[in-house]
Amino acid sequence: MSSESSARRRARPRRILFLLGFVAVCAISLAAFGILDRARGKQEVKAWTDEQAIPTVRLVQAEPGPPEQSLLLPGNVSAFNSSSLFARASGYVTAWHSDIGAHLKKGDVLVTISAPDLDQQLEEAKAQLVQLQAAVEQAQANADLGQVTNGRTARLVAQGWSTLEQGDTDRLTAASRNAALAVAKANVRAQQAVVNRLQELSGFEQIKAPFDGVVTARNVNIGDLLNAGGTSGRALYQVADIHRMRIFVNVPQAFLGDLKPGVKATLHLPGQQETFEAELTSTSNALEETSRTALIELQADNPDGKLWPGAFTEVQFHIPSDPGTLRIPSTALIFGTNGMRVAAVDANNKVVLKPVRLGRDLGNRVEIQSGLSLTDRLIDNPQESIEAGAIVRIAGSDVKRPKLAAAE
């Protein structure tokens, strides 16, 4: 029994030493693991901090422009020809022959005017013309007689049978009668002009259509008194030629370089589902200083008369685009002393500053005529202080977060 108890007493310190050694080893292991984990956490925190110092940017890319530029502007429709008809002869209206909407041919009578005063003046002028023509015949006879007498007297003077005084008298008398004949003929020409003028005026007793068209306004009634030559107030008739229409548009200066004769356009009229095709024919070649716009004219065929003068229309121009022109958001531009530039990101996520040449400003987008390609990755809203070669991080890419809890 004593030997067993002594053996037990000797084994107990060994067990205690073993337990103490095991505890010491565990403590050292835990301490080493903590130190290593803290070091690793510090490295991750440092890497994360360095990574956070790299700016995060959002990328955009250039887009090709459409094959056709669409420009929509308001316009006004006008008749190809429009005429306001006034009275040229004074008198009373005895009849009118066409109302609004009537289709006319050139020469159709619209208004018949009774002008008795003008008719009497014409008859009087014709009678005076007859009198003057008779006076010419009388003057012609006197001139012929004076010519014969002068010739006879000249022979007698040469033969000594008549005096020189008589010869001078007959010669001057013949010259006087020739002058009287010339005056009589001039009077006839003057009176003929008067007759022609009155005949022309009498022709205005009928107001006729100046061209093929349609009546757009009538402001005359039977019995109205008309005064010749009046151009103030309302016209008797408004006639419009609508077989082809003119469309006038004020175009901003920025688009005038693309609008040349021959450019096509589509007309959209409020209240009509149908569209109409038009073609640019001419420009005013001048800008309004207040609006910086130029007036241009388009023309459109109107065989069915669906386009009316005075109508409002939206004109959609079809402008061929330059295939090399790209479009980017206006927020990608950098305005600086070095001109217009953009900030691109290369394959290594480094910034590359590229100068560009701008085209038109389209509001939230701008056209780039040169300096970019479709594959360029551009920074949206770049800082003005951004420098070439700087490293950036792309928004949306995976970012490692430090394990702060483990480090602690």
C-alpha positions as a LaTeX table, in Angstrom:
\begin{tabular}{lrrr}
\hline
Residue & $x$ (\AA) & $y$ (\AA) & $z$ (\AA) \\
\hline
Met1 & 0.00 & 0.00 & 0.00 \\
Ser2 & 2.81 & 2.33 & 0.79 \\
Ser3 & 4.46 & 1.75 & $-2.57$ \\
Glu4 & 1.23 & 2.56 & $-4.44$ \\
Ser5 & 0.66 & 5.76 & $-2.55$ \\
Ser6 & 4.21 & 6.86 & $-3.13$ \\
Ala7 & 3.82 & 6.14 & $-6.87$ \\
Arg8 & 0.67 & 8.26 & $-6.95$ \\
Arg9 & 2.47 & 11.07 & $-5.19$ \\
Arg10 & 5.24 & 11.00 & $-7.80$ \\
Ala11 & 2.74 & 10.96 & $-10.82$ \\
Arg12 & 0.75 & 14.02 & $-9.58$ \\
Pro13 & 3.54 & 16.60 & $-10.18$ \\
Arg14 & 4.14 & 15.24 & $-13.63$ \\
Arg15 & 0.51 & 15.65 & $-14.48$ \\
Ile16 & 0.52 & 19.19 & $-13.17$ \\
Leu17 & 3.63 & 19.99 & $-15.16$ \\
Phe18 & 2.03 & 18.54 & $-18.27$ \\
Leu19 & $-1.09$ & 20.63 & $-17.77$ \\
Leu20 & 0.96 & 23.75 & $-17.16$ \\
Gly21 & 3.01 & 23.08 & $-20.28$ \\
Phe22 & $-0.12$ & 22.52 & $-22.36$ \\
Val23 & $-1.65$ & 25.76 & $-21.05$ \\
Ala24 & 1.59 & 27.60 & $-21.80$ \\
Val25 & 1.69 & 26.23 & $-25.34$ \\
Cys26 & $-1.93$ & 27.22 & $-25.93$ \\
Ala27 & $-1.31$ & 30.70 & $-24.58$ \\
Ile28 & 1.75 & 31.13 & $-26.78$ \\
Ser29 & $-0.20$ & 29.87 & $-29.81$ \\
Leu30 & $-3.07$ & 32.24 & $-29.12$ \\
Ala31 & $-0.67$ & 35.13 & $-28.65$ \\
Ala32 & 1.14 & 34.32 & $-31.89$ \\
Phe33 & $-2.16$ & 33.99 & $-33.77$ \\
Gly34 & $-3.38$ & 37.31 & $-32.35$ \\
Ile35 & $-0.13$ & 39.05 & $-33.28$ \\
Leu36 & $-0.24$ & 37.63 & $-36.82$ \\
Asp37 & $-3.93$ & 38.44 & $-37.22$ \\
Arg38 & $-3.39$ & 42.00 & $-35.97$ \\
Ala39 & $-0.49$ & 42.44 & $-38.41$ \\
Arg40 & $-2.59$ & 41.07 & $-41.22$ \\
Gly41 & $-5.47$ & 43.41 & $-40.21$ \\
Lys42 & $-3.12$ & 46.37 & $-40.17$ \\
Gln43 & $-1.95$ & 45.49 & $-43.65$ \\
Glu44 & $-5.53$ & 45.20 & $-44.87$ \\
Val45 & $-6.43$ & 48.54 & $-43.25$ \\
Lys46 & $-3.41$ & 50.16 & $-44.89$ \\
Ala47 & $-4.31$ & 48.65 & $-48.27$ \\
Trp48 & $-7.93$ & 49.74 & $-47.88$ \\
Thr49 & $-6.85$ & 53.24 & $-46.85$ \\
Asp50 & $-4.55$ & 53.48 & $-49.86$ \\
Glu51 & $-7.34$ & 52.23 & $-52.06$ \\
Gln52 & $-9.76$ & 54.78 & $-50.64$ \\
Ala53 & $-7.31$ & 57.52 & $-51.62$ \\
Ile54 & $-7.87$ & 56.55 & $-55.28$ \\
Pro55 & $-10.83$ & 58.54 & $-56.64$ \\
Thr56 & $-13.83$ & 56.58 & $-57.84$ \\
Val57 & $-15.18$ & 57.69 & $-61.21$ \\
Arg58 & $-18.17$ & 56.81 & $-63.34$ \\
Leu59 & $-17.50$ & 56.08 & $-66.99$ \\
Val60 & $-19.43$ & 57.01 & $-70.10$ \\
Gln61 & $-18.70$ & 56.24 & $-73.72$ \\
Ala62 & $-19.17$ & 58.14 & $-76.94$ \\
Glu63 & $-22.05$ & 57.14 & $-79.17$ \\
Pro64 & $-22.23$ & 57.38 & $-82.94$ \\
Gly65 & $-24.54$ & 60.05 & $-84.24$ \\
Pro66 & $-27.71$ & 58.99 & $-86.03$ \\
Pro67 & $-27.48$ & 58.54 & $-89.80$ \\
Glu68 & $-29.86$ & 61.47 & $-90.10$ \\
Gln69 & $-30.11$ & 64.56 & $-87.95$ \\
Ser70 & $-33.67$ & 65.44 & $-87.01$ \\
Leu71 & $-34.40$ & 69.13 & $-86.48$ \\
Leu72 & $-37.94$ & 70.18 & $-85.54$ \\
Leu73 & $-38.92$ & 73.84 & $-85.92$ \\
Pro74 & $-42.21$ & 75.77 & $-86.28$ \\
Gly75 & $-43.14$ & 77.15 & $-89.68$ \\
Asn76 & $-45.85$ & 79.09 & $-91.51$ \\
Val77 & $-47.59$ & 77.92 & $-94.68$ \\
Ser78 & $-48.20$ & 80.46 & $-97.46$ \\
Ala79 & $-49.67$ & 80.26 & $-100.93$ \\
Phe80 & $-47.30$ & 80.06 & $-103.87$ \\
Asn81 & $-48.91$ & 83.26 & $-105.21$ \\
Ser82 & $-51.36$ & 85.52 & $-103.42$ \\
Ser83 & $-53.12$ & 88.60 & $-104.78$ \\
Ser84 & $-55.32$ & 91.33 & $-103.26$ \\
Leu85 & $-57.69$ & 92.76 & $-105.89$ \\
Phe86 & $-58.80$ & 96.41 & $-105.71$ \\
Ala87 & $-60.91$ & 98.56 & $-108.04$ \\
Arg88 & $-59.11$ & 100.37 & $-110.86$ \\
Ala89 & $-62.29$ & 101.95 & $-112.28$ \\
Ser90 & $-64.74$ & 104.09 & $-110.31$ \\
Gly91 & $-68.36$ & 103.00 & $-110.36$ \\
Tyr92 & $-71.05$ & 100.80 & $-108.85$ \\
Val93 & $-70.88$ & 97.03 & $-108.52$ \\
Thr94 & $-73.52$ & 95.44 & $-110.72$ \\
Ala95 & $-72.52$ & 91.80 & $-110.09$ \\
Trp96 & $-70.00$ & 89.54 & $-108.36$ \\
His97 & $-69.47$ & 86.03 & $-109.69$ \\
Ser98 & $-67.40$ & 83.90 & $-107.28$ \\
Asp99 & $-67.60$ & 83.32 & $-103.54$ \\
Ile100 & $-64.97$ & 82.07 & $-101.08$ \\
Gly101 & $-63.61$ & 78.63 & $-101.88$ \\
Ala102 & $-64.36$ & 78.93 & $-105.59$ \\
His103 & $-61.66$ & 77.59 & $-107.87$ \\
Leu104 & $-60.73$ & 80.00 & $-110.65$ \\
Lys105 & $-58.94$ & 80.00 & $-113.96$ \\
Lys106 & $-56.84$ & 82.90 & $-115.10$ \\
Gly107 & $-59.12$ & 85.55 & $-116.66$ \\
Asp108 & $-62.33$ & 84.50 & $-114.92$ \\
Val109 & $-64.54$ & 87.55 & $-114.17$ \\
Leu110 & $-65.00$ & 88.19 & $-110.45$ \\
Val111 & $-66.69$ & 91.63 & $-110.34$ \\
Thr112 & $-68.61$ & 93.68 & $-112.94$ \\
Ile113 & $-68.58$ & 97.46 & $-112.42$ \\
Ser114 & $-70.87$ & 100.05 & $-114.02$ \\
Ala115 & $-68.84$ & 103.21 & $-114.77$ \\
Pro116 & $-70.99$ & 105.55 & $-116.97$ \\
Asp117 & $-68.68$ & 108.51 & $-116.47$ \\
Leu118 & $-65.76$ & 106.52 & $-117.79$ \\
Asp119 & $-67.80$ & 105.28 & $-120.74$ \\
Gln120 & $-68.79$ & 108.83 & $-121.68$ \\
Gln121 & $-65.21$ & 110.02 & $-121.41$ \\
Leu122 & $-64.18$ & 107.27 & $-123.77$ \\
Glu123 & $-66.84$ & 108.19 & $-126.31$ \\
Glu124 & $-65.87$ & 111.85 & $-126.12$ \\
Ala125 & $-62.22$ & 111.02 & $-126.59$ \\
Lys126 & $-63.02$ & 108.89 & $-129.62$ \\
Ala127 & $-65.03$ & 111.75 & $-131.19$ \\
Gln128 & $-62.18$ & 114.16 & $-130.62$ \\
Leu129 & $-59.85$ & 111.69 & $-132.24$ \\
Val130 & $-62.03$ & 111.63 & $-135.33$ \\
Gln131 & $-61.96$ & 115.43 & $-135.45$ \\
Leu132 & $-58.22$ & 115.54 & $-135.17$ \\
Gln133 & $-57.82$ & 112.89 & $-137.85$ \\
Ala134 & $-59.95$ & 115.10 & $-140.15$ \\
Ala135 & $-57.75$ & 118.05 & $-139.24$ \\
Val136 & $-54.75$ & 116.00 & $-140.29$ \\
Glu137 & $-56.32$ & 115.35 & $-143.67$ \\
Gln138 & $-57.03$ & 119.08 & $-144.07$ \\
Ala139 & $-53.51$ & 119.98 & $-143.04$ \\
Gln140 & $-52.15$ & 117.36 & $-145.45$ \\
Ala141 & $-54.11$ & 118.97 & $-148.32$ \\
Asn142 & $-52.88$ & 122.46 & $-147.42$ \\
Ala143 & $-49.34$ & 121.18 & $-147.20$ \\
Asp144 & $-49.61$ & 119.52 & $-150.61$ \\
Leu145 & $-51.03$ & 122.76 & $-152.11$ \\
Gly146 & $-48.27$ & 124.83 & $-150.56$ \\
Gln147 & $-45.67$ & 122.43 & $-151.91$ \\
Val148 & $-47.07$ & 122.62 & $-155.46$ \\
Thr149 & $-47.40$ & 126.43 & $-155.34$ \\
Asn150 & $-43.87$ & 126.82 & $-154.05$ \\
Gly151 & $-42.52$ & 124.64 & $-156.85$ \\
Arg152 & $-44.38$ & 126.57 & $-159.52$ \\
Thr153 & $-43.30$ & 129.94 & $-158.11$ \\
Ala154 & $-39.70$ & 128.86 & $-157.90$ \\
Arg155 & $-39.68$ & 128.05 & $-161.65$ \\
Leu156 & $-41.29$ & 131.42 & $-162.51$ \\
Val157 & $-38.75$ & 133.26 & $-160.38$ \\
Ala158 & $-35.95$ & 131.47 & $-162.14$ \\
Gln159 & $-37.42$ & 132.48 & $-165.55$ \\
Gly160 & $-37.97$ & 136.07 & $-164.41$ \\
Trp161 & $-41.74$ & 135.93 & $-164.63$ \\
Ser162 & $-42.25$ & 136.29 & $-160.84$ \\
Thr163 & $-40.62$ & 138.40 & $-158.19$ \\
Leu164 & $-38.25$ & 137.11 & $-155.55$ \\
Glu165 & $-40.66$ & 138.34 & $-152.87$ \\
Gln166 & $-43.41$ & 136.15 & $-154.22$ \\
Gly167 & $-41.04$ & 133.21 & $-154.32$ \\
Asp168 & $-40.06$ & 133.67 & $-150.66$ \\
Thr169 & $-43.69$ & 134.04 & $-149.66$ \\
Asp170 & $-44.75$ & 130.81 & $-151.35$ \\
Arg171 & $-41.74$ & 128.92 & $-149.97$ \\
Leu172 & $-42.39$ & 130.00 & $-146.38$ \\
Thr173 & $-46.11$ & 129.33 & $-146.78$ \\
Ala174 & $-45.31$ & 125.75 & $-147.82$ \\
Ala175 & $-43.02$ & 125.31 & $-144.80$ \\
Ser176 & $-45.71$ & 126.69 & $-142.50$ \\
Arg177 & $-48.29$ & 124.28 & $-143.86$ \\
Asn178 & $-45.89$ & 121.34 & $-143.42$ \\
Ala179 & $-45.39$ & 122.40 & $-139.79$ \\
Ala180 & $-49.16$ & 122.59 & $-139.32$ \\
Leu181 & $-49.43$ & 119.07 & $-140.72$ \\
Ala182 & $-46.88$ & 117.84 & $-138.20$ \\
Val183 & $-48.81$ & 119.52 & $-135.37$ \\
Ala184 & $-52.05$ & 117.92 & $-136.55$ \\
Lys185 & $-50.44$ & 114.47 & $-136.62$ \\
Ala186 & $-49.00$ & 115.00 & $-133.13$ \\
Asn187 & $-52.46$ & 115.96 & $-131.87$ \\
Val188 & $-53.83$ & 112.74 & $-133.32$ \\
Arg189 & $-51.15$ & 110.66 & $-131.54$ \\
Ala190 & $-51.84$ & 112.43 & $-128.25$ \\
Gln191 & $-55.57$ & 111.91 & $-128.58$ \\
Gln192 & $-55.02$ & 108.27 & $-129.55$ \\
Ala193 & $-53.08$ & 107.83 & $-126.29$ \\
Val194 & $-56.02$ & 109.31 & $-124.37$ \\
Val195 & $-58.41$ & 106.90 & $-126.09$ \\
Asn196 & $-56.10$ & 103.95 & $-125.35$ \\
Arg197 & $-55.86$ & 104.93 & $-121.67$ \\
Leu198 & $-59.63$ & 105.20 & $-121.33$ \\
Gln199 & $-60.08$ & 101.90 & $-123.13$ \\
Glu200 & $-57.67$ & 100.26 & $-120.70$ \\
Leu201 & $-59.56$ & 101.77 & $-117.78$ \\
Ser202 & $-62.86$ & 100.58 & $-119.19$ \\
Gly203 & $-61.35$ & 97.10 & $-119.27$ \\
Phe204 & $-61.14$ & 97.32 & $-115.46$ \\
Glu205 & $-64.90$ & 97.50 & $-115.30$ \\
Gln206 & $-64.46$ & 93.76 & $-115.01$ \\
Ile207 & $-62.11$ & 92.53 & $-112.27$ \\
Lys208 & $-60.57$ & 89.25 & $-113.41$ \\
Ala209 & $-58.54$ & 86.51 & $-111.76$ \\
Pro210 & $-54.81$ & 87.14 & $-112.30$ \\
Phe211 & $-53.92$ & 83.42 & $-112.17$ \\
Asp212 & $-55.36$ & 79.99 & $-111.51$ \\
Gly213 & $-56.27$ & 79.73 & $-107.86$ \\
Val214 & $-58.95$ & 79.77 & $-105.19$ \\
Val215 & $-60.93$ & 82.64 & $-103.64$ \\
Thr216 & $-59.89$ & 83.02 & $-100.01$ \\
Ala217 & $-61.82$ & 86.23 & $-99.24$ \\
Arg218 & $-64.67$ & 88.29 & $-100.76$ \\
Asn219 & $-65.48$ & 91.79 & $-99.49$ \\
Val220 & $-67.79$ & 93.17 & $-102.19$ \\
Asn221 & $-71.56$ & 93.28 & $-102.68$ \\
Ile222 & $-73.92$ & 94.47 & $-105.39$ \\
Gly223 & $-74.42$ & 98.23 & $-105.28$ \\
Asp224 & $-71.11$ & 99.06 & $-103.56$ \\
Leu225 & $-69.52$ & 102.29 & $-104.75$ \\
Leu226 & $-65.88$ & 101.74 & $-105.70$ \\
Asn227 & $-63.20$ & 104.39 & $-106.09$ \\
Ala228 & $-60.47$ & 103.87 & $-108.63$ \\
Gly229 & $-56.95$ & 103.40 & $-107.36$ \\
Gly230 & $-57.90$ & 102.72 & $-103.75$ \\
Thr231 & $-55.46$ & 100.30 & $-102.05$ \\
Ser232 & $-56.32$ & 101.03 & $-98.42$ \\
Gly233 & $-58.80$ & 99.01 & $-96.42$ \\
Arg234 & $-60.00$ & 95.57 & $-97.35$ \\
Ala235 & $-59.42$ & 94.20 & $-100.82$ \\
Leu236 & $-62.45$ & 93.29 & $-102.93$ \\
Tyr237 & $-61.11$ & 89.76 & $-103.41$ \\
Gln238 & $-58.23$ & 87.68 & $-102.11$ \\
Val239 & $-57.05$ & 85.02 & $-104.55$ \\
Ala240 & $-54.41$ & 82.41 & $-103.73$ \\
Asp241 & $-52.55$ & 79.99 & $-105.96$ \\
Ile242 & $-52.34$ & 76.83 & $-103.83$ \\
His243 & $-51.19$ & 74.24 & $-106.35$ \\
Arg244 & $-47.80$ & 74.52 & $-104.61$ \\
Met245 & $-47.17$ & 76.01 & $-101.18$ \\
Arg246 & $-44.35$ & 77.97 & $-99.63$ \\
Ile247 & $-43.29$ & 77.24 & $-96.04$ \\
Phe248 & $-41.26$ & 79.81 & $-94.13$ \\
Val249 & $-39.15$ & 78.83 & $-91.11$ \\
Asn250 & $-36.82$ & 80.83 & $-88.85$ \\
Val251 & $-33.74$ & 78.64 & $-88.30$ \\
Pro252 & $-31.16$ & 79.24 & $-85.51$ \\
Gln253 & $-27.69$ & 80.18 & $-86.67$ \\
Ala254 & $-26.11$ & 76.95 & $-85.37$ \\
Phe255 & $-28.03$ & 74.83 & $-87.92$ \\
Leu256 & $-27.69$ & 77.00 & $-91.01$ \\
Gly257 & $-24.49$ & 75.29 & $-92.12$ \\
Asp258 & $-26.38$ & 72.02 & $-92.62$ \\
Leu259 & $-29.44$ & 73.48 & $-94.35$ \\
Lys260 & $-28.73$ & 73.75 & $-98.05$ \\
Pro261 & $-31.13$ & 73.83 & $-101.01$ \\
Gly262 & $-32.37$ & 70.31 & $-101.62$ \\
Val263 & $-32.64$ & 69.23 & $-97.97$ \\
Lys264 & $-35.87$ & 67.31 & $-97.40$ \\
Ala265 & $-38.37$ & 67.96 & $-94.62$ \\
Thr266 & $-41.66$ & 66.55 & $-93.36$ \\
Leu267 & $-44.58$ & 68.79 & $-92.42$ \\
His268 & $-46.79$ & 67.95 & $-89.42$ \\
Leu269 & $-49.98$ & 70.02 & $-89.20$ \\
Pro270 & $-52.08$ & 70.10 & $-86.02$ \\
Gly271 & $-55.34$ & 68.24 & $-86.48$ \\
Gln272 & $-54.13$ & 66.23 & $-89.48$ \\
Gln273 & $-52.82$ & 62.70 & $-89.36$ \\
Glu274 & $-51.33$ & 62.97 & $-92.84$ \\
Thr275 & $-47.84$ & 64.36 & $-93.28$ \\
Phe276 & $-46.51$ & 66.28 & $-96.26$ \\
Glu277 & $-43.10$ & 66.28 & $-97.88$ \\
Ala278 & $-41.28$ & 69.54 & $-98.60$ \\
Glu279 & $-37.91$ & 70.61 & $-99.97$ \\
Leu280 & $-35.73$ & 73.55 & $-99.03$ \\
Thr281 & $-35.46$ & 75.95 & $-101.96$ \\
Ser282 & $-33.81$ & 79.16 & $-100.72$ \\
Thr283 & $-32.53$ & 81.10 & $-97.72$ \\
Ser284 & $-32.56$ & 84.79 & $-96.91$ \\
Asn285 & $-28.73$ & 84.89 & $-96.47$ \\
Ala286 & $-29.22$ & 87.26 & $-93.54$ \\
Leu287 & $-29.70$ & 86.88 & $-89.79$ \\
Glu288 & $-32.07$ & 88.74 & $-87.50$ \\
Glu289 & $-29.85$ & 90.42 & $-84.91$ \\
Thr290 & $-32.42$ & 90.08 & $-82.15$ \\
Ser291 & $-32.98$ & 86.33 & $-82.52$ \\
Arg292 & $-29.92$ & 85.21 & $-84.54$ \\
Thr293 & $-32.17$ & 83.28 & $-86.88$ \\
Ala294 & $-32.42$ & 83.27 & $-90.67$ \\
Leu295 & $-35.57$ & 82.92 & $-92.74$ \\
Ile296 & $-35.59$ & 79.95 & $-95.09$ \\
Glu297 & $-38.18$ & 78.86 & $-97.64$ \\
Leu298 & $-39.39$ & 75.39 & $-98.43$ \\
Gln299 & $-41.89$ & 74.35 & $-101.08$ \\
Ala300 & $-44.37$ & 71.50 & $-101.08$ \\
Asp301 & $-46.71$ & 70.22 & $-103.76$ \\
Asn302 & $-50.39$ & 70.59 & $-102.87$ \\
Pro303 & $-52.38$ & 68.77 & $-105.57$ \\
Asp304 & $-55.32$ & 67.97 & $-103.26$ \\
Gly305 & $-55.46$ & 71.40 & $-101.62$ \\
Lys306 & $-54.98$ & 69.98 & $-98.11$ \\
Leu307 & $-52.40$ & 72.62 & $-97.23$ \\
Trp308 & $-54.05$ & 75.98 & $-96.53$ \\
Pro309 & $-52.42$ & 79.41 & $-96.58$ \\
Gly310 & $-51.76$ & 80.79 & $-93.11$ \\
Ala311 & $-51.57$ & 77.37 & $-91.44$ \\
Phe312 & $-49.08$ & 76.58 & $-88.67$ \\
Thr313 & $-46.88$ & 73.54 & $-89.17$ \\
Glu314 & $-44.04$ & 71.72 & $-87.47$ \\
Val315 & $-41.19$ & 71.22 & $-89.92$ \\
Gln316 & $-39.01$ & 68.17 & $-89.32$ \\
Phe317 & $-35.80$ & 68.53 & $-91.32$ \\
His318 & $-33.92$ & 65.43 & $-92.48$ \\
Ile319 & $-30.28$ & 66.50 & $-92.40$ \\
Pro320 & $-27.62$ & 63.95 & $-93.47$ \\
Ser321 & $-25.17$ & 63.33 & $-90.62$ \\
Asp322 & $-21.39$ & 63.18 & $-90.77$ \\
Pro323 & $-20.48$ & 59.52 & $-90.09$ \\
Gly324 & $-17.37$ & 60.60 & $-88.18$ \\
Thr325 & $-19.29$ & 62.72 & $-85.67$ \\
Leu326 & $-19.75$ & 61.26 & $-82.17$ \\
Arg327 & $-21.95$ & 62.36 & $-79.29$ \\
Ile328 & $-21.06$ & 62.46 & $-75.59$ \\
Pro329 & $-22.75$ & 63.86 & $-72.47$ \\
Ser330 & $-21.89$ & 67.50 & $-71.98$ \\
Thr331 & $-20.88$ & 66.65 & $-68.39$ \\
Ala332 & $-17.82$ & 64.78 & $-69.72$ \\
Leu333 & $-16.19$ & 67.97 & $-71.00$ \\
Ile334 & $-13.37$ & 69.78 & $-69.21$ \\
Phe335 & $-13.26$ & 73.54 & $-69.74$ \\
Gly336 & $-9.80$ & 74.96 & $-69.19$ \\
Thr337 & $-7.04$ & 77.19 & $-70.45$ \\
Asn338 & $-5.82$ & 74.35 & $-72.67$ \\
Gly339 & $-9.06$ & 74.29 & $-74.60$ \\
Met340 & $-11.83$ & 71.74 & $-74.60$ \\
Arg341 & $-10.73$ & 68.32 & $-73.36$ \\
Val342 & $-12.08$ & 65.04 & $-72.00$ \\
Ala343 & $-10.60$ & 62.66 & $-69.44$ \\
Ala344 & $-10.31$ & 59.08 & $-70.72$ \\
Val345 & $-9.24$ & 55.96 & $-68.77$ \\
Asp346 & $-6.80$ & 53.50 & $-70.35$ \\
Ala347 & $-6.51$ & 49.76 & $-69.78$ \\
Asn348 & $-4.44$ & 50.33 & $-66.60$ \\
Asn349 & $-7.07$ & 52.68 & $-65.14$ \\
Lys350 & $-4.84$ & 55.68 & $-65.69$ \\
Val351 & $-6.20$ & 59.05 & $-66.80$ \\
Val352 & $-5.47$ & 60.28 & $-70.33$ \\
Leu353 & $-6.47$ & 63.86 & $-71.21$ \\
Lys354 & $-7.59$ & 64.25 & $-74.83$ \\
Pro355 & $-8.28$ & 67.52 & $-76.65$ \\
Val356 & $-11.47$ & 67.43 & $-78.74$ \\
Arg357 & $-13.16$ & 69.61 & $-81.33$ \\
Leu358 & $-16.79$ & 70.33 & $-80.62$ \\
Gly359 & $-19.69$ & 70.37 & $-83.05$ \\
Arg360 & $-23.21$ & 71.40 & $-82.17$ \\
Asp361 & $-24.49$ & 71.80 & $-78.63$ \\
Leu362 & $-27.58$ & 69.58 & $-78.31$ \\
Gly363 & $-28.38$ & 70.50 & $-74.72$ \\
Asn364 & $-27.44$ & 67.60 & $-72.45$ \\
Arg365 & $-25.24$ & 66.14 & $-75.20$ \\
Val366 & $-22.65$ & 67.64 & $-77.54$ \\
Glu367 & $-21.24$ & 66.56 & $-80.86$ \\
Ile368 & $-17.53$ & 65.72 & $-81.11$ \\
Gln369 & $-16.09$ & 66.21 & $-84.56$ \\
Ser370 & $-12.59$ & 64.91 & $-83.83$ \\
Gly371 & $-10.37$ & 63.66 & $-81.00$ \\
Leu372 & $-12.36$ & 60.60 & $-79.83$ \\
Ser373 & $-13.19$ & 57.07 & $-80.84$ \\
Leu374 & $-16.06$ & 54.78 & $-79.89$ \\
Thr375 & $-13.79$ & 52.63 & $-77.69$ \\
Asp376 & $-12.64$ & 55.48 & $-75.43$ \\
Arg377 & $-13.80$ & 55.22 & $-71.82$ \\
Leu378 & $-14.60$ & 58.72 & $-70.60$ \\
Ile379 & $-14.94$ & 60.02 & $-67.05$ \\
Asp380 & $-18.28$ & 61.61 & $-66.32$ \\
Asn381 & $-18.13$ & 64.87 & $-64.31$ \\
Pro382 & $-14.30$ & 64.93 & $-64.06$ \\
Gln383 & $-12.69$ & 67.37 & $-61.66$ \\
Glu384 & $-10.95$ & 70.31 & $-63.28$ \\
Ser385 & $-7.83$ & 69.49 & $-61.25$ \\
Ile386 & $-7.57$ & 65.96 & $-62.63$ \\
Glu387 & $-4.12$ & 65.18 & $-64.06$ \\
Ala388 & $-2.91$ & 62.87 & $-66.76$ \\
Gly389 & $-1.49$ & 59.61 & $-65.42$ \\
Ala390 & $-3.55$ & 59.63 & $-62.23$ \\
Ile391 & $-4.95$ & 56.23 & $-61.21$ \\
Val392 & $-8.71$ & 55.99 & $-60.75$ \\
Arg393 & $-11.11$ & 53.33 & $-59.65$ \\
Ile394 & $-14.12$ & 52.50 & $-61.77$ \\
Ala395 & $-17.44$ & 52.80 & $-60.00$ \\
Gly396 & $-19.12$ & 49.41 & $-59.54$ \\
Ser397 & $-15.91$ & 47.34 & $-59.41$ \\
Asp398 & $-15.27$ & 44.96 & $-56.48$ \\
Val399 & $-13.56$ & 46.62 & $-53.52$ \\
Lys400 & $-12.00$ & 44.64 & $-50.63$ \\
Arg401 & $-13.12$ & 45.83 & $-47.20$ \\
Pro402 & $-10.76$ & 45.48 & $-44.15$ \\
Lys403 & $-11.76$ & 43.04 & $-41.43$ \\
Leu404 & $-11.79$ & 45.62 & $-38.66$ \\
Ala405 & $-13.50$ & 43.30 & $-36.20$ \\
Ala406 & $-10.81$ & 40.64 & $-36.60$ \\
Ala407 & $-8.08$ & 43.26 & $-36.32$ \\
Glu408 & $-9.54$ & 44.51 & $-33.11$ \\
\hline
\end{tabular}
